[in-house]
Amino acid sequence: MGIHHYFKSLSDMEKLYRCPGKFLYNEHTVAAHSFKVTKIAQFLGTVEEYHGKKLNWKSLYEKALNHDYPEIFTGDIKTPVKYASSELNRLFSEVEEEMTHKFVTQEFPAAFQDIYLERFKEGKDGTLEGNILSVADKIDLLYESFGEIQKGNPEPIFLEIYQEALTTIVKFNEMDCVKFFLDSVLPDMLAEKFIPQSELSKITQSLIADGD
Amino acid sequence: MGIHHYFKSLSDMEKLYRCPGKFLYNEHTVAAHSFKVTKIAQFLGTVEEYHGKKLNWKSLYEKALNHDYPEIFTGDIKTPVKYASSELNRLFSEVEEEMTHKFVTQEFPAAFQDIYLERFKEGKDGTLEGNILSVADKIDLLYESFGEIQKGNPEPIFLEIYQEALTTIVKFNEMDCVKFFLDSVLPDMLAEKFIPQSELSKITQSLIADGD
Amino acid sequence: MGIHHYFKSLSDMEKLYRCPGKFLYNEHTVAAHSFKVTKIAQFLGTVEEYHGKKLNWKSLYEKALNHDYPEIFTGDIKTPVKYASSELNRLFSEVEEEMTHKFVTQEFPAAFQDIYLERFKEGKDGTLEGNILSVADKIDLLYESFGEIQKGNPEPIFLEIYQEALTTIVKFNEMDCVKFFLDSVLPDMLAEKFIPQSELSKITQSLIADGD
Amino acid sequence: MGIHHYFKSLSDMEKLYRCPGKFLYNEHTVAAHSFKVTKIAQFLGTVEEYHGKKLNWKSLYEKALNHDYPEIFTGDIKTPVKYASSELNRLFSEVEEEMTHKFVTQEFPAAFQDIYLERFKEGKDGTLEGNILSVADKIDLLYESFGEIQKGNPEPIFLEIYQEALTTIVKFNEMDCVKFFLDSVLPDMLAEKFIPQSELSKITQSLIADGD
Amino acid sequence: MGIHHYFKSLSDMEKLYRCPGKFLYNEHTVAAHSFKVTKIAQFLGTVEEYHGKKLNWKSLYEKALNHDYPEIFTGDIKTPVKYASSELNRLFSEVEEEMTHKFVTQEFPAAFQDIYLERFKEGKDGTLEGNILSVADKIDLLYESFGEIQKGNPEPIFLEIYQEALTTIVKFNEMDCVKFFLDSVLPDMLAEKFIPQSELSKITQSLIADGD
Amino acid sequence: MGIHHYFKSLSDMEKLYRCPGKFLYNEHTVAAHSFKVTKIAQFLGTVEEYHGKKLNWKSLYEKALNHDYPEIFTGDIKTPVKYASSELNRLFSEVEEEMTHKFVTQEFPAAFQDIYLERFKEGKDGTLEGNILSVADKIDLLYESFGEIQKGNPEPIFLEIYQEALTTIVKFNEMDCVKFFLDSVLPDMLAEKFIPQSELSKITQSLIADGD
C-alpha cells in the first residue's frame, strides 16, 4: 500500500507522448494535455456560470484533472483500433477499469478508496460537468492539430483530427461555452497569419531607412 | 481582446523548463509541474477533509492550477536572485502583477476580468487552501530532486533543493496532510532501492536453472 | 492504392517509442528494435546452421523484419493490458489482423497482396524460424532492460522485463543458438563493469607520475 | 572474443545520426535507415521476382541489413570529403575494411569469421542483389530529403541530395523494380499536398454549419 | 576556492536555452550563442581594422566571450520584464554584479580576481569594442529570428525580435562593419529561397528524362 | 561570394555532436566545445602571463575560437580511423585544407582572404599559444569524459578518452598553466562526491526533527 506509488505514477504521465507513431513539430505529453484541459474546462465553466448555469466546480475539476490518468495502466491505444470493434472497445474499457480498481485498492488507504474510484471513473457522463470535459478535451486536441497544420505538417492525419475534434465540439453547440468558443475564439485562431518571407524585405528596408 | 491568446499561452508553459542551466536526467516543464501540484493538492485536501477540516475545493483547485501561470510573462528568475535583495523581490513581484493585470484586461471579456485577476493572484496566502498549495508545490519539488539524486546526478544543487523543500514542508507539520506525508509517504520514497548489478548474476543463474 | 503509402509508413516506426510512460536513459524506436532483432536473428540462424539445422533464411528474414510492423496500425498496447483478459487479447489480435489486411488490399498491387499478407502474419509460429524470432526478440529486450539497470534506472519494471525476457529465452534452451547465448554471450554481458570514481584517482596519479 | 560486443555494438547504430551538421526537422539514425533500406529492398526484390528474375534472397537481406554496419568503426565521413580525392576515398575504404576485419577476428568464434567477413563486405557489387541495394539505399535517401523539403527546410543541401539520389536511381532504370518505382511510387510522393491554412476556414465553416 | 568550479560552470551555459517559453524549430544554448557572437565580432573587428580603425583585439575577445556569462547566476529574465520598470532593471543589474563579484572572490585565486571582475563587467560600454559587441550580439539574434521565420514559425514574437535586433544594428550605421553588414550580408540573407514543392515535379521529370 | 554563408555556417557547428555513435548522458556540440575551449584557453593564458610569459592574446583567441571550424566541411571522422594509417591522416588533412581554402576564396572578399586562411590553419603549432590550445582542448575533453564516468556511463571508451586527454596534458607539464591545472584544479574535480541514497535518510530524519 502506498501513496508514494501514486505520487510517483504522476511522473509517468510526463513520459506518455500523445499521437505516437507520427512526426510532430511540437510534442505533447499526457501530463501537459491534462493540465491544459483542466485550464480550458475552468474557462468554459466560468462562461456557463455567467449564463446562469449551476456548476459543481469540485466535480468539474476532478473530471478534468483525472480524465486521462488510467492511460498509465493501459498505454495509448490508437483511436481507430478502439473503434474498429465495439466489442473490443467494451472489453478494453472493462480491463482499464479493473486495472484502475486494482491500483486504488492496492495503493490507497481504505478511507480514500471510494473517493478515488469515483475520481478515476469515466468523466464524460452527460452531466453539465461531463459535457464541459468533453468540449475542453476536444478544444485542446483542436489546438494541437491546428498547431501542426499551421507549422506545415504534411501528415493528412492532422486535418482528420482537426475535423473530428471540431465535429464533436459542434455537437454541444447548445451550450453557452461552445457558442462563446465558436463565436469568439475559433475565428481568432483561424485568423492567425504567417509572416511571408517576402514581407521581410519590405520591413527590413523600411527599418534601415528609418535609421538613416 | 482574445481568449484565443489565453488558450494559446497555455502551450508556452509546455516550453518553460524547470531548473534551467543545470544538467538533469529527467526534465520537467512548468505545465507538467502545475498538473502534478494540482493532483497532489487534491490528495492533501482529501486528507484534510477526512480529518474534519472544512475545505473550499473550488479555491484549492484555482490556486494549484494557476500558481505558476504568471511565469509565462516573466520567465524563470532563479530563486537565489529573487532572494538576493528583498527590494528586488518586491519589485519583481510588482512587475509580475502588472504584466498579469495588463494581460487579463487586454485579452479577457470585461465580465470575466475580475474572476481571472483573482485566479492569477499569489495563492500562498495563509488560508488552509494556500497552505495546501505551499506543501503540494514543495512535495513535487522534493520528488523532482529525489529523482535526480536517486539517478546519480552529481550536482550538489539537488541535495540543496531537497533540503529546502523538506524544510518548508516540515514547517507545516501541524497539518494532518503533512503528518500523513511524513509518516506514510516519505518513508516509502526513501526505501526505494536500486538493483545492484551484482544481484543480476544471481537472478540470472536462478532463472537459467529453473528452465532446465 | 499506393506503395508510396507503404514506404512512407516505414517512417512511422521511427516515431514509435518502446516502453512509453517510463523514464528511460536510452530510448529505443520500433524501427531500431526491428533492425536489431533481424541482426540478432541472423546470428542465431548462423549458429543453428553450423549445428546442422536446415534453415529457411528467406522465411527467417521476413519474420524478423516484419514482426512489429502492425504496431503502426494499433500503437503500443501495454503487455499487462493484453494479458489481463485472454478475450481482450484475442479480439485485439483479430483487429490487428483486420487492419493489416485492409491496408494490404488497399495499398498493394493485386499481384503482391498474398505475399505481403503472408509476410505481415504473426511470425512466432513454432517453426525453427519462428522460434529463432522469439529468442531474438527477447534477446534485444534483455539488452534494453540490462542497459537501463546498468545505468542505474531505479524503476523496478526493468528488472521485471529482464526476468521475463530471460525466462522466455530459457524456455528454448534445447536450441543450439540459445545454448550459445547462455554460455558465451550472457556471461560477458553480466561481467561488464563500472569505473568507480575512486579508481579514477589512482589512474590519474599514475598517469601524472608517468609524465614526469 | 565476444559476441556480446557484437550485440552491444548494434546499439551504437542507434546513436549515429545521419546528415550531422545540418538542421533537420526529422532526424534519422543509421539503425532506422538500415531497417528501412532492408524493407524497401524486400519490396524491390519482390517486383524483380514477379518479372521473372531469379533472386538470391539470402544474399539480398545480408547486403541490405549490413550495408552501413562498418560506420560504427569509422563514423560518418561527409560524402564531399570522400569524393574530394579518389586516393583518400580508396585509403578510407581500406582502413574501413581493416577495422572490420580486426573486429570480426577479435570478437567472432573462428567458425563464423568467414561468414561475417563476407557479410560485412561492400554489398553494391554489380549483382542483381547489389543493384537492388544501391536503389533501395537511394530511395530511402530520396524520402529523407523529400521529407525535409516538404516540411520547408530552407537548406539547399536537401535539394542537392534529392537530385543526387534520383540521378542514381535513374541510372538503374532498366530494372523492373526501378520502372515500378518511377511509374507507380514517385508520382504519388510528388502529388502529396499541403493543407493551406486558408482552406481551414472553409472546412471549419462547413463543419459548424453541418452541426446546426 | 576553486577554478574547478569555474570550469564546471561553463557546462551550465550548455544547459541554458535561449527564448524559454516559446516553440522553436531550432533551439540555441547560451554557450553556442556566445561562440557565434565572438566569431561574428571577430569578423566585424576585421572590417573595422581594414577601414583604418585601431582595435584592441584582446578587449574585443574578452567582451564577446564573456558577455552572457553572468546568466549562469541569474538565469534568463525576459526582456519585457527587465524593461517594464527601470528601477527593476537597475536592481537586477546590481544583483547580477554582486553575485558575479561573490563568485569571483570565492572561486578565483587572489592574483586573478581583478582580471576576472573586469572581464565579467558589462561589455557594451560605448568603446569601439563595446559597440562591435552590441552589433555582433544583435546579428546573431537577427539570424536566430530569421531562421524561425524562414522555417515558418507562426509566433509573432520572432518578427518583433527581428525588428528589434535590426533597429539596434541600424543605430550603429556610422560604423564600417555595420555598413558592410547592411550592404553585403543582409541582402544575401533575405534573398534565400525556398524550394517550392511544385518545382520538385519539374526537377524530377527532367532528371528522369536525362537518365533515359 | 558571401559572408552570409560564413555567418550561416556557424549554426552548423550547433548541429555537430561530439562523440557520435556512443550513448551519452550529456551531449556536447562542436559550437559549445569551441566556446569552452576558448574560455579555458583564456584562463590558461592568464596564468602564463602571471608567471611572466609574453603572450600574443590575439593569436591565442584566434586559434582557440577557430580550431574545430573545418569540421563543418569534413564532419567528424573518428580518431581511431584517422590514426589507423598515417597516410590516410595526411590525405585527410590535405583534403580538409583544400576544402577550407576553397570556402574562403569563394565566400570572403579578397581583402580578408589571407587573414581567414591564416585563422583557419591548424593552430597547434608548437608556439606558446598553440600549446595552450592543445592543453585547453584536452581539458575540455577531460571534463566531458569525467562527466560521463561520474554519471555512471558504462561505456569503457570514456575511461580511454579520460586517460588519453590526461596523458596529453601531462606532456605539457613544464608549462605553468599545466602545473596550476594539475595542482589546483584536477584534485577538486576528483574530490567531487556523490550523495549516496543512504545519506538521504539521515538528512531527512534530521530535518524532520529540526522542524518539531
PDB file of N, CA and C in Angstrom, chain D residues 86-130:
ATOM      1  N   SER D  86      40.145  10.786 -54.908  1.00  0.00           N
ATOM      2  CA  SER D  86      39.878   9.357 -55.102  1.00  0.00           C
ATOM      3  C   SER D  86      40.891   8.554 -54.294  1.00  0.00           C
ATOM      4  N   GLU D  87      42.061   9.134 -54.101  1.00  0.00           N
ATOM      5  CA  GLU D  87      43.092   8.498 -53.291  1.00  0.00           C
ATOM      6  C   GLU D  87      42.607   8.389 -51.837  1.00  0.00           C
ATOM      7  N   LEU D  88      42.055   9.484 -51.321  1.00  0.00           N
ATOM      8  CA  LEU D  88      41.532   9.482 -49.953  1.00  0.00           C
ATOM      9  C   LEU D  88      40.401   8.461 -49.824  1.00  0.00           C
ATOM     10  N   ASN D  89      39.531   8.441 -50.810  1.00  0.00           N
ATOM     11  CA  ASN D  89      38.409   7.523 -50.795  1.00  0.00           C
ATOM     12  C   ASN D  89      38.902   6.066 -50.742  1.00  0.00           C
ATOM     13  N   ARG D  90      39.913   5.768 -51.561  1.00  0.00           N
ATOM     14  CA  ARG D  90      40.467   4.420 -51.604  1.00  0.00           C
ATOM     15  C   ARG D  90      41.083   4.047 -50.245  1.00  0.00           C
ATOM     16  N   LEU D  91      41.872   4.972 -49.702  1.00  0.00           N
ATOM     17  CA  LEU D  91      42.511   4.725 -48.402  1.00  0.00           C
ATOM     18  C   LEU D  91      41.468   4.559 -47.299  1.00  0.00           C
ATOM     19  N   PHE D  92      40.433   5.411 -47.357  1.00  0.00           N
ATOM     20  CA  PHE D  92      39.387   5.343 -46.352  1.00  0.00           C
ATOM     21  C   PHE D  92      38.702   3.975 -46.383  1.00  0.00           C
ATOM     22  N   SER D  93      38.400   3.506 -47.583  1.00  0.00           N
ATOM     23  CA  SER D  93      37.770   2.190 -47.732  1.00  0.00           C
ATOM     24  C   SER D  93      38.700   1.096 -47.208  1.00  0.00           C
ATOM     25  N   GLU D  94      39.963   1.211 -47.479  1.00  0.00           N
ATOM     26  CA  GLU D  94      40.940   0.241 -46.986  1.00  0.00           C
ATOM     27  C   GLU D  94      40.942   0.179 -45.460  1.00  0.00           C
ATOM     28  N   VAL D  95      40.983   1.370 -44.846  1.00  0.00           N
ATOM     29  CA  VAL D  95      41.014   1.433 -43.378  1.00  0.00           C
ATOM     30  C   VAL D  95      39.729   0.845 -42.811  1.00  0.00           C
ATOM     31  N   GLU D  96      38.590   1.179 -43.438  1.00  0.00           N
ATOM     32  CA  GLU D  96      37.306   0.639 -43.006  1.00  0.00           C
ATOM     33  C   GLU D  96      37.341  -0.894 -43.039  1.00  0.00           C
ATOM     34  N   GLU D  97      37.865  -1.433 -44.116  1.00  0.00           N
ATOM     35  CA  GLU D  97      37.963  -2.886 -44.269  1.00  0.00           C
ATOM     36  C   GLU D  97      38.866  -3.507 -43.203  1.00  0.00           C
ATOM     37  N   GLU D  98      39.987  -2.864 -42.964  1.00  0.00           N
ATOM     38  CA  GLU D  98      40.923  -3.369 -41.951  1.00  0.00           C
ATOM     39  C   GLU D  98      40.289  -3.408 -40.557  1.00  0.00           C
ATOM     40  N   MET D  99      39.566  -2.309 -40.230  1.00  0.00           N
ATOM     41  CA  MET D  99      38.960  -2.235 -38.905  1.00  0.00           C
ATOM     42  C   MET D  99      37.859  -3.283 -38.757  1.00  0.00           C
ATOM     43  N   THR D 100      37.100  -3.488 -39.824  1.00  0.00           N
ATOM     44  CA  THR D 100      36.065  -4.514 -39.810  1.00  0.00           C
ATOM     45  C   THR D 100      36.706  -5.891 -39.650  1.00  0.00           C
ATOM     46  N   HIS D 101      37.761  -6.109 -40.395  1.00  0.00           N
ATOM     47  CA  HIS D 101      38.470  -7.387 -40.335  1.00  0.00           C
ATOM     48  C   HIS D 101      38.979  -7.656 -38.919  1.00  0.00           C
ATOM     49  N   LYS D 102      39.567  -6.633 -38.322  1.00  0.00           N
ATOM     50  CA  LYS D 102      40.117  -6.754 -36.972  1.00  0.00           C
ATOM     51  C   LYS D 102      38.990  -7.080 -35.972  1.00  0.00           C
ATOM     52  N   PHE D 103      37.853  -6.406 -36.129  1.00  0.00           N
ATOM     53  CA  PHE D 103      36.724  -6.634 -35.229  1.00  0.00           C
ATOM     54  C   PHE D 103      36.216  -8.075 -35.348  1.00  0.00           C
ATOM     55  N   VAL D 104      36.041  -8.530 -36.572  1.00  0.00           N
ATOM     56  CA  VAL D 104      35.493  -9.876 -36.781  1.00  0.00           C
ATOM     57  C   VAL D 104      36.444 -10.932 -36.210  1.00  0.00           C
ATOM     58  N   THR D 105      37.721 -10.790 -36.475  1.00  0.00           N
ATOM     59  CA  THR D 105      38.664 -11.815 -35.991  1.00  0.00           C
ATOM     60  C   THR D 105      38.811 -11.753 -34.466  1.00  0.00           C
ATOM     61  N   GLN D 106      38.591 -10.594 -33.895  1.00  0.00           N
ATOM     62  CA  GLN D 106      38.716 -10.462 -32.444  1.00  0.00           C
ATOM     63  C   GLN D 106      37.477 -10.963 -31.701  1.00  0.00           C
ATOM     64  N   GLU D 107      36.301 -10.676 -32.244  1.00  0.00           N
ATOM     65  CA  GLU D 107      35.081 -10.888 -31.474  1.00  0.00           C
ATOM     66  C   GLU D 107      34.297 -12.142 -31.856  1.00  0.00           C
ATOM     67  N   PHE D 108      34.473 -12.646 -33.076  1.00  0.00           N
ATOM     68  CA  PHE D 108      33.653 -13.771 -33.524  1.00  0.00           C
ATOM     69  C   PHE D 108      34.388 -15.101 -33.329  1.00  0.00           C
ATOM     70  N   PRO D 109      33.659 -16.165 -32.981  1.00  0.00           N
ATOM     71  CA  PRO D 109      34.262 -17.502 -32.943  1.00  0.00           C
ATOM     72  C   PRO D 109      34.818 -17.833 -34.331  1.00  0.00           C
ATOM     73  N   ALA D 110      35.914 -18.565 -34.360  1.00  0.00           N
ATOM     74  CA  ALA D 110      36.591 -18.888 -35.621  1.00  0.00           C
ATOM     75  C   ALA D 110      35.617 -19.435 -36.668  1.00  0.00           C
ATOM     76  N   ALA D 111      34.683 -20.259 -36.205  1.00  0.00           N
ATOM     77  CA  ALA D 111      33.765 -20.918 -37.132  1.00  0.00           C
ATOM     78  C   ALA D 111      32.901 -19.947 -37.931  1.00  0.00           C
ATOM     79  N   PHE D 112      32.703 -18.736 -37.398  1.00  0.00           N
ATOM     80  CA  PHE D 112      31.788 -17.791 -38.051  1.00  0.00           C
ATOM     81  C   PHE D 112      32.510 -16.614 -38.703  1.00  0.00           C
ATOM     82  N   GLN D 113      33.826 -16.581 -38.591  1.00  0.00           N
ATOM     83  CA  GLN D 113      34.551 -15.398 -39.081  1.00  0.00           C
ATOM     84  C   GLN D 113      34.414 -15.184 -40.584  1.00  0.00           C
ATOM     85  N   ASP D 114      34.587 -16.260 -41.371  1.00  0.00           N
ATOM     86  CA  ASP D 114      34.493 -16.084 -42.821  1.00  0.00           C
ATOM     87  C   ASP D 114      33.104 -15.627 -43.238  1.00  0.00           C
ATOM     88  N   ILE D 115      32.108 -16.210 -42.572  1.00  0.00           N
ATOM     89  CA  ILE D 115      30.724 -15.825 -42.873  1.00  0.00           C
ATOM     90  C   ILE D 115      30.515 -14.327 -42.652  1.00  0.00           C
ATOM     91  N   TYR D 116      31.033 -13.825 -41.532  1.00  0.00           N
ATOM     92  CA  TYR D 116      30.810 -12.410 -41.224  1.00  0.00           C
ATOM     93  C   TYR D 116      31.707 -11.467 -42.024  1.00  0.00           C
ATOM     94  N   LEU D 117      32.912 -11.911 -42.353  1.00  0.00           N
ATOM     95  CA  LEU D 117      33.754 -11.081 -43.230  1.00  0.00           C
ATOM     96  C   LEU D 117      33.038 -10.879 -44.565  1.00  0.00           C
ATOM     97  N   GLU D 118      32.422 -11.948 -45.050  1.00  0.00           N
ATOM     98  CA  GLU D 118      31.644 -11.867 -46.289  1.00  0.00           C
ATOM     99  C   GLU D 118      30.447 -10.916 -46.120  1.00  0.00           C
ATOM    100  N   ARG D 119      29.731 -11.059 -44.982  1.00  0.00           N
ATOM    101  CA  ARG D 119      28.537 -10.241 -44.764  1.00  0.00           C
ATOM    102  C   ARG D 119      28.846  -8.749 -44.646  1.00  0.00           C
ATOM    103  N   PHE D 120      30.030  -8.421 -44.102  1.00  0.00           N
ATOM    104  CA  PHE D 120      30.361  -7.004 -43.889  1.00  0.00           C
ATOM    105  C   PHE D 120      31.091  -6.384 -45.081  1.00  0.00           C
ATOM    106  N   LYS D 121      31.278  -7.153 -46.146  1.00  0.00           N
ATOM    107  CA  LYS D 121      31.908  -6.601 -47.348  1.00  0.00           C
ATOM    108  C   LYS D 121      30.980  -5.614 -48.044  1.00  0.00           C
ATOM    109  N   GLU D 122      31.548  -4.724 -48.817  1.00  0.00           N
ATOM    110  CA  GLU D 122      30.753  -3.797 -49.633  1.00  0.00           C
ATOM    111  C   GLU D 122      29.740  -4.604 -50.442  1.00  0.00           C
ATOM    112  N   GLY D 123      28.464  -4.249 -50.294  1.00  0.00           N
ATOM    113  CA  GLY D 123      27.422  -5.055 -50.926  1.00  0.00           C
ATOM    114  C   GLY D 123      27.037  -4.616 -52.338  1.00  0.00           C
ATOM    115  N   LYS D 124      27.393  -3.396 -52.708  1.00  0.00           N
ATOM    116  CA  LYS D 124      26.984  -2.865 -54.020  1.00  0.00           C
ATOM    117  C   LYS D 124      27.982  -3.334 -55.075  1.00  0.00           C
ATOM    118  N   ASP D 125      27.797  -4.573 -55.539  1.00  0.00           N
ATOM    119  CA  ASP D 125      28.835  -5.260 -56.301  1.00  0.00           C
ATOM    120  C   ASP D 125      28.416  -5.595 -57.736  1.00  0.00           C
ATOM    121  N   GLY D 126      27.366  -4.946 -58.229  1.00  0.00           N
ATOM    122  CA  GLY D 126      27.003  -5.173 -59.628  1.00  0.00           C
ATOM    123  C   GLY D 126      26.137  -6.402 -59.860  1.00  0.00           C
ATOM    124  N   THR D 127      25.940  -7.242 -58.839  1.00  0.00           N
ATOM    125  CA  THR D 127      24.984  -8.345 -58.976  1.00  0.00           C
ATOM    126  C   THR D 127      23.564  -7.777 -58.906  1.00  0.00           C
ATOM    127  N   LEU D 128      22.581  -8.593 -59.230  1.00  0.00           N
ATOM    128  CA  LEU D 128      21.196  -8.138 -59.126  1.00  0.00           C
ATOM    129  C   LEU D 128      20.910  -7.661 -57.695  1.00  0.00           C
ATOM    130  N   GLU D 129      21.374  -8.445 -56.706  1.00  0.00           N
ATOM    131  CA  GLU D 129      21.130  -8.111 -55.307  1.00  0.00           C
ATOM    132  C   GLU D 129      21.862  -6.819 -54.934  1.00  0.00           C
ATOM    133  N   GLY D 130      23.076  -6.671 -55.439  1.00  0.00           N
ATOM    134  CA  GLY D 130      23.847  -5.440 -55.180  1.00  0.00           C
ATOM    135  C   GLY D 130      23.167  -4.219 -55.789  1.00  0.00           C
TER     136      GLY D 130
END
